[in-house]
């Protein structure tokens, strides 16, 4: 009852604290940035004049990219390739070290060919089956009678030469071919011997028009025609319309006689269609991974550490595997990570590094579908003397092993999902696994250790600690011989919502650590009551030393834990200021990412914006006097250059632009959604979302679907103003 009263009270404050929400029907999210200068150059050549208004022609690609990813491709140099999706197609770089002056350095994917066949290409001769795309090739996505990509599966056979004859064939959604009742004077212009199909003259003229860019090459952009041109009955903005369509390997061309002459021939929205087809279902495999790890921590002044790690997982990918990929970000820094051995099923395995931080382990024998593999690693780490989440602070004698453990990357979208190093955002993302981790000191040194998991055993001398962590995405540990031991000092613990919260702080910071405990416990309880129960029985909060590098000077959350830089503790926790609400944010990640997972690299807003917004909501509900001040800080200054849906590889100029886009604009979007839905519906949607995807992997489409399902208002105009998907 008390919680309900608080929620009602803070919602009454909306009118006085929040600005009015202007109508958003005319708003559209800006495109993402370009992930590579060579991709920008192709777009600039073809669409730069259109974007600037210098050329009155239709888009070849679209206003800019709307989604960036690294997709699996077996023969690519790193085993994956950089791709950027545009409305009309996809641009990709398969080999970053190839001749950059080559016409084929940046290529346009064979998207249409894949959607017709129903198989996404993940290598020169590697595919995974999704089924033919049941998406209309032209007109509205809801057109009931329009032919789809699946329709054309039976219409790709080689045709006879029909040059000079009128185009009268019409295809319906079932693939039946008839004669168009009122054909226009469109003729077959030329016969493409390579693929065995006739070009419609309107499309041949378009591809060879003098108005095309000087360096435009129809073969690299369109590919060969793989169907004949067909008339199709579709709807355009809800109105019936006959449209001529022809499918090429890479693109779809459409001819709408109802349009003005300059826009009668257009590129179909193949990039959008393909994104919907391929990412509508991630085909995420549950690999049932389990880790057993022993970490031996050496003495100061280096804290050099030896690790023995065993990983077991089941091949639930639906295909045979000849290798696995483990993400190991500590290998990014020279001299830090040294691999001594790797074995699979007890036999020595060949290894190589992909993009410097992804360890590929070749299987001595192919792993059959449903079989279980055991990988054993032996390695040393020499922590960087930089403090922070991935280093050692000698002055305070605090070692933080964040992101240290080589971790199996997810299998989704047809292959292992991994990425190069980036200073922006988080280092990686993972599915939930089981961990048993033992940490011991060499030479019998006393160490106080905290981190991910429940402490299942610890010796009296504090030289050996054992943690159990089921259903977590990764693990991180922090340790020092100087920490106050929360197992013997009850003042360094709290009980909240069925969980034991443990604090790890130096003696001189004990009171500051208790303040952190209190801040954490308050947010912990409210999130559990308002969104859903915390799924673990332990939580850790700790200081992680003094970071000596900018990229480490911020608080960091990990499953079941939150670490703050030591200097931050001295900044005070005056209500309304960022040191006060930072613990609320980091605790919130236990709900958004640790519990409801997402790809933090391609869709970071899904955890960062969501966490930032509920942090603000916690303040509104419990500290209304400080809400306005906190909101102004949390929402910050809006960014306009990129959509909230941009990822870490979307061409951000710097961290400030990234933060303003993902965090600031993200919470502004969610504020508008909240106001449009109303309080009860909004929180019902959050609880539903949390319940549906608890310990799983959510996509942006999942969240948008749940929000809309609970809303009587149309939320699409708001989403369209911020998200480029």
Short mmCIF file of N, CA, C and O in Angstrom, two decimals, residues 35-83:
data_model
loop_
_atom_site.label_atom_id
_atom_site.label_comp_id
_atom_site.label_asym_id
_atom_site.label_seq_id
_atom_site.Cartn_x
_atom_site.Cartn_y
_atom_site.Cartn_z
N UNK A 35 30.45 3.91 -40.17
CA UNK A 35 31.42 3.14 -39.41
C UNK A 35 32.78 3.08 -40.07
O UNK A 35 33.76 2.70 -39.44
N UNK A 36 32.85 3.43 -41.35
CA UNK A 36 34.12 3.42 -42.08
C UNK A 36 34.09 4.51 -43.15
O UNK A 36 33.04 4.75 -43.76
N UNK A 37 35.21 5.15 -43.37
CA UNK A 37 35.27 6.24 -44.36
C UNK A 37 34.96 5.72 -45.76
O UNK A 37 34.40 6.45 -46.58
N UNK A 38 35.30 4.47 -46.04
CA UNK A 38 35.05 3.92 -47.38
C UNK A 38 33.55 3.72 -47.62
O UNK A 38 33.07 3.89 -48.75
N UNK A 39 32.82 3.35 -46.57
CA UNK A 39 31.36 3.24 -46.71
C UNK A 39 30.76 4.62 -46.92
O UNK A 39 29.88 4.82 -47.75
N UNK A 40 31.28 5.59 -46.19
CA UNK A 40 30.81 6.97 -46.38
C UNK A 40 31.05 7.43 -47.81
O UNK A 40 30.20 8.10 -48.42
N UNK A 41 32.20 7.06 -48.36
CA UNK A 41 32.54 7.51 -49.71
C UNK A 41 31.56 6.96 -50.75
O UNK A 41 31.17 7.66 -51.69
N UNK A 42 31.17 5.69 -50.61
CA UNK A 42 30.20 5.11 -51.55
C UNK A 42 28.86 5.84 -51.43
O UNK A 42 28.23 6.20 -52.43
N UNK A 43 28.42 6.05 -50.19
CA UNK A 43 27.16 6.76 -50.00
C UNK A 43 27.25 8.18 -50.54
O UNK A 43 26.33 8.67 -51.20
N UNK A 44 28.35 8.85 -50.26
CA UNK A 44 28.51 10.23 -50.72
C UNK A 44 28.48 10.32 -52.24
O UNK A 44 27.89 11.23 -52.82
N UNK A 45 29.11 9.34 -52.89
CA UNK A 45 29.10 9.30 -54.36
C UNK A 45 27.69 9.17 -54.91
O UNK A 45 27.30 9.86 -55.85
N UNK A 46 26.90 8.27 -54.29
CA UNK A 46 25.59 7.94 -54.84
C UNK A 46 24.46 8.81 -54.30
O UNK A 46 23.52 9.12 -55.04
N UNK A 47 24.54 9.20 -53.05
CA UNK A 47 23.41 9.89 -52.42
C UNK A 47 23.75 11.24 -51.82
O UNK A 47 22.84 11.96 -51.39
N UNK A 48 25.03 11.58 -51.77
CA UNK A 48 25.40 12.89 -51.26
C UNK A 48 24.69 14.02 -51.97
O UNK A 48 24.12 14.93 -51.33
N UNK A 49 24.67 14.02 -53.32
CA UNK A 49 23.96 15.09 -54.05
C UNK A 49 22.46 15.11 -53.76
O UNK A 49 21.84 16.18 -53.77
N UNK A 50 21.86 13.94 -53.50
CA UNK A 50 20.43 13.91 -53.17
C UNK A 50 20.20 14.52 -51.80
O UNK A 50 19.29 15.32 -51.60
N UNK A 51 21.07 14.14 -50.84
CA UNK A 51 20.92 14.65 -49.48
C UNK A 51 21.08 16.17 -49.43
O UNK A 51 20.41 16.84 -48.63
N UNK A 52 21.95 16.69 -50.26
CA UNK A 52 22.20 18.14 -50.25
C UNK A 52 21.22 18.92 -51.10
O UNK A 52 21.22 20.15 -51.07
N UNK A 53 20.39 18.20 -51.88
CA UNK A 53 19.44 18.87 -52.75
C UNK A 53 19.99 19.26 -54.10
O UNK A 53 19.29 19.87 -54.91
N UNK A 54 21.25 18.89 -54.38
CA UNK A 54 21.85 19.26 -55.67
C UNK A 54 21.35 18.39 -56.82
O UNK A 54 21.45 18.78 -57.97
N UNK A 55 20.84 17.19 -56.50
CA UNK A 55 20.37 16.27 -57.53
C UNK A 55 18.92 15.89 -57.23
O UNK A 55 18.59 15.54 -56.11
N UNK A 56 18.07 15.98 -58.24
CA UNK A 56 16.67 15.61 -58.10
C UNK A 56 16.47 14.19 -58.61
O UNK A 56 15.99 13.96 -59.71
N UNK A 57 16.90 13.24 -57.81
CA UNK A 57 16.71 11.84 -58.17
C UNK A 57 16.37 11.06 -56.91
O UNK A 57 16.49 11.56 -55.79
N UNK A 58 15.96 9.83 -57.07
CA UNK A 58 15.58 9.02 -55.93
C UNK A 58 16.82 8.50 -55.21
O UNK A 58 17.91 8.46 -55.76
N UNK A 59 16.62 8.10 -53.96
CA UNK A 59 17.72 7.57 -53.16
C UNK A 59 18.24 6.27 -53.76
O UNK A 59 17.48 5.40 -54.18
N UNK A 60 19.56 6.13 -53.74
CA UNK A 60 20.19 4.86 -54.10
C UNK A 60 20.36 3.98 -52.86
O UNK A 60 20.29 2.76 -52.94
N UNK A 61 20.59 4.61 -51.72
CA UNK A 61 20.77 3.89 -50.45
C UNK A 61 19.79 4.37 -49.39
O UNK A 61 19.19 3.58 -48.68
N UNK A 62 19.63 5.67 -49.28
CA UNK A 62 18.78 6.26 -48.26
C UNK A 62 19.52 7.39 -47.57
O UNK A 62 20.70 7.65 -47.85
N UNK A 63 18.87 8.08 -46.64
CA UNK A 63 19.49 9.23 -45.99
C UNK A 63 20.76 8.91 -45.21
O UNK A 63 21.56 9.79 -44.92
N UNK A 64 20.95 7.66 -44.85
CA UNK A 64 22.13 7.25 -44.08
C UNK A 64 21.88 5.89 -43.49
O UNK A 64 20.77 5.35 -43.58
N UNK A 65 22.88 5.28 -42.86
CA UNK A 65 22.69 3.95 -42.28
C UNK A 65 21.75 3.99 -41.08
O UNK A 65 21.68 4.99 -40.36
N UNK A 66 21.03 2.88 -40.86
CA UNK A 66 20.15 2.82 -39.70
C UNK A 66 20.54 1.70 -38.74
O UNK A 66 19.98 1.61 -37.65
N UNK A 67 21.48 0.84 -39.12
CA UNK A 67 21.89 -0.24 -38.22
C UNK A 67 23.29 -0.68 -38.60
O UNK A 67 23.60 -0.86 -39.79
N UNK A 68 24.14 -0.88 -37.59
CA UNK A 68 25.54 -1.26 -37.78
C UNK A 68 25.84 -2.51 -36.98
O UNK A 68 25.43 -2.61 -35.81
N UNK A 69 26.55 -3.45 -37.58
CA UNK A 69 26.85 -4.68 -36.86
C UNK A 69 28.09 -5.33 -37.47
O UNK A 69 28.56 -4.95 -38.54
N UNK A 70 28.62 -6.30 -36.74
CA UNK A 70 29.63 -7.22 -37.28
C UNK A 70 28.95 -8.58 -37.40
O UNK A 70 28.59 -9.19 -36.39
N UNK A 71 28.75 -9.03 -38.62
CA UNK A 71 28.05 -10.29 -38.86
C UNK A 71 29.04 -11.40 -39.20
O UNK A 71 30.08 -11.14 -39.81
N UNK A 72 28.71 -12.64 -38.85
CA UNK A 72 29.63 -13.74 -39.15
C UNK A 72 29.81 -13.94 -40.64
O UNK A 72 28.83 -13.90 -41.41
N UNK A 73 31.05 -14.15 -41.04
CA UNK A 73 31.35 -14.52 -42.44
C UNK A 73 32.66 -15.30 -42.42
O UNK A 73 33.72 -14.75 -42.11
N UNK A 74 32.58 -16.59 -42.73
CA UNK A 74 33.68 -17.52 -42.48
C UNK A 74 34.98 -17.10 -43.15
O UNK A 74 36.06 -17.21 -42.56
N UNK A 75 34.91 -16.64 -44.40
CA UNK A 75 36.14 -16.35 -45.14
C UNK A 75 36.67 -14.94 -44.92
O UNK A 75 37.73 -14.58 -45.44
N UNK A 76 35.94 -14.13 -44.17
CA UNK A 76 36.44 -12.79 -43.87
C UNK A 76 37.70 -12.91 -43.01
O UNK A 76 37.90 -13.89 -42.29
N UNK A 77 38.56 -11.91 -43.09
CA UNK A 77 39.85 -11.98 -42.42
C UNK A 77 39.71 -12.29 -40.93
O UNK A 77 40.48 -13.06 -40.37
N UNK A 78 38.71 -11.71 -40.26
CA UNK A 78 38.53 -11.91 -38.83
C UNK A 78 37.39 -12.87 -38.51
O UNK A 78 37.01 -13.03 -37.36
N UNK A 79 36.82 -13.49 -39.54
CA UNK A 79 35.71 -14.40 -39.30
C UNK A 79 34.36 -13.70 -39.22
O UNK A 79 33.33 -14.34 -39.07
N UNK A 80 34.38 -12.38 -39.29
CA UNK A 80 33.15 -11.60 -39.37
C UNK A 80 33.42 -10.38 -40.23
O UNK A 80 34.57 -10.10 -40.60
N UNK A 81 32.38 -9.65 -40.56
CA UNK A 81 32.59 -8.45 -41.39
C UNK A 81 31.67 -7.33 -40.95
O UNK A 81 30.58 -7.54 -40.42
N UNK A 82 32.16 -6.12 -41.15
CA UNK A 82 31.43 -4.92 -40.79
C UNK A 82 30.33 -4.67 -41.82
O UNK A 82 30.59 -4.65 -43.03
N UNK A 83 29.10 -4.47 -41.33
CA UNK A 83 27.98 -4.20 -42.23
C UNK A 83 27.22 -2.98 -41.71
O UNK A 83 27.10 -2.77 -40.51
#
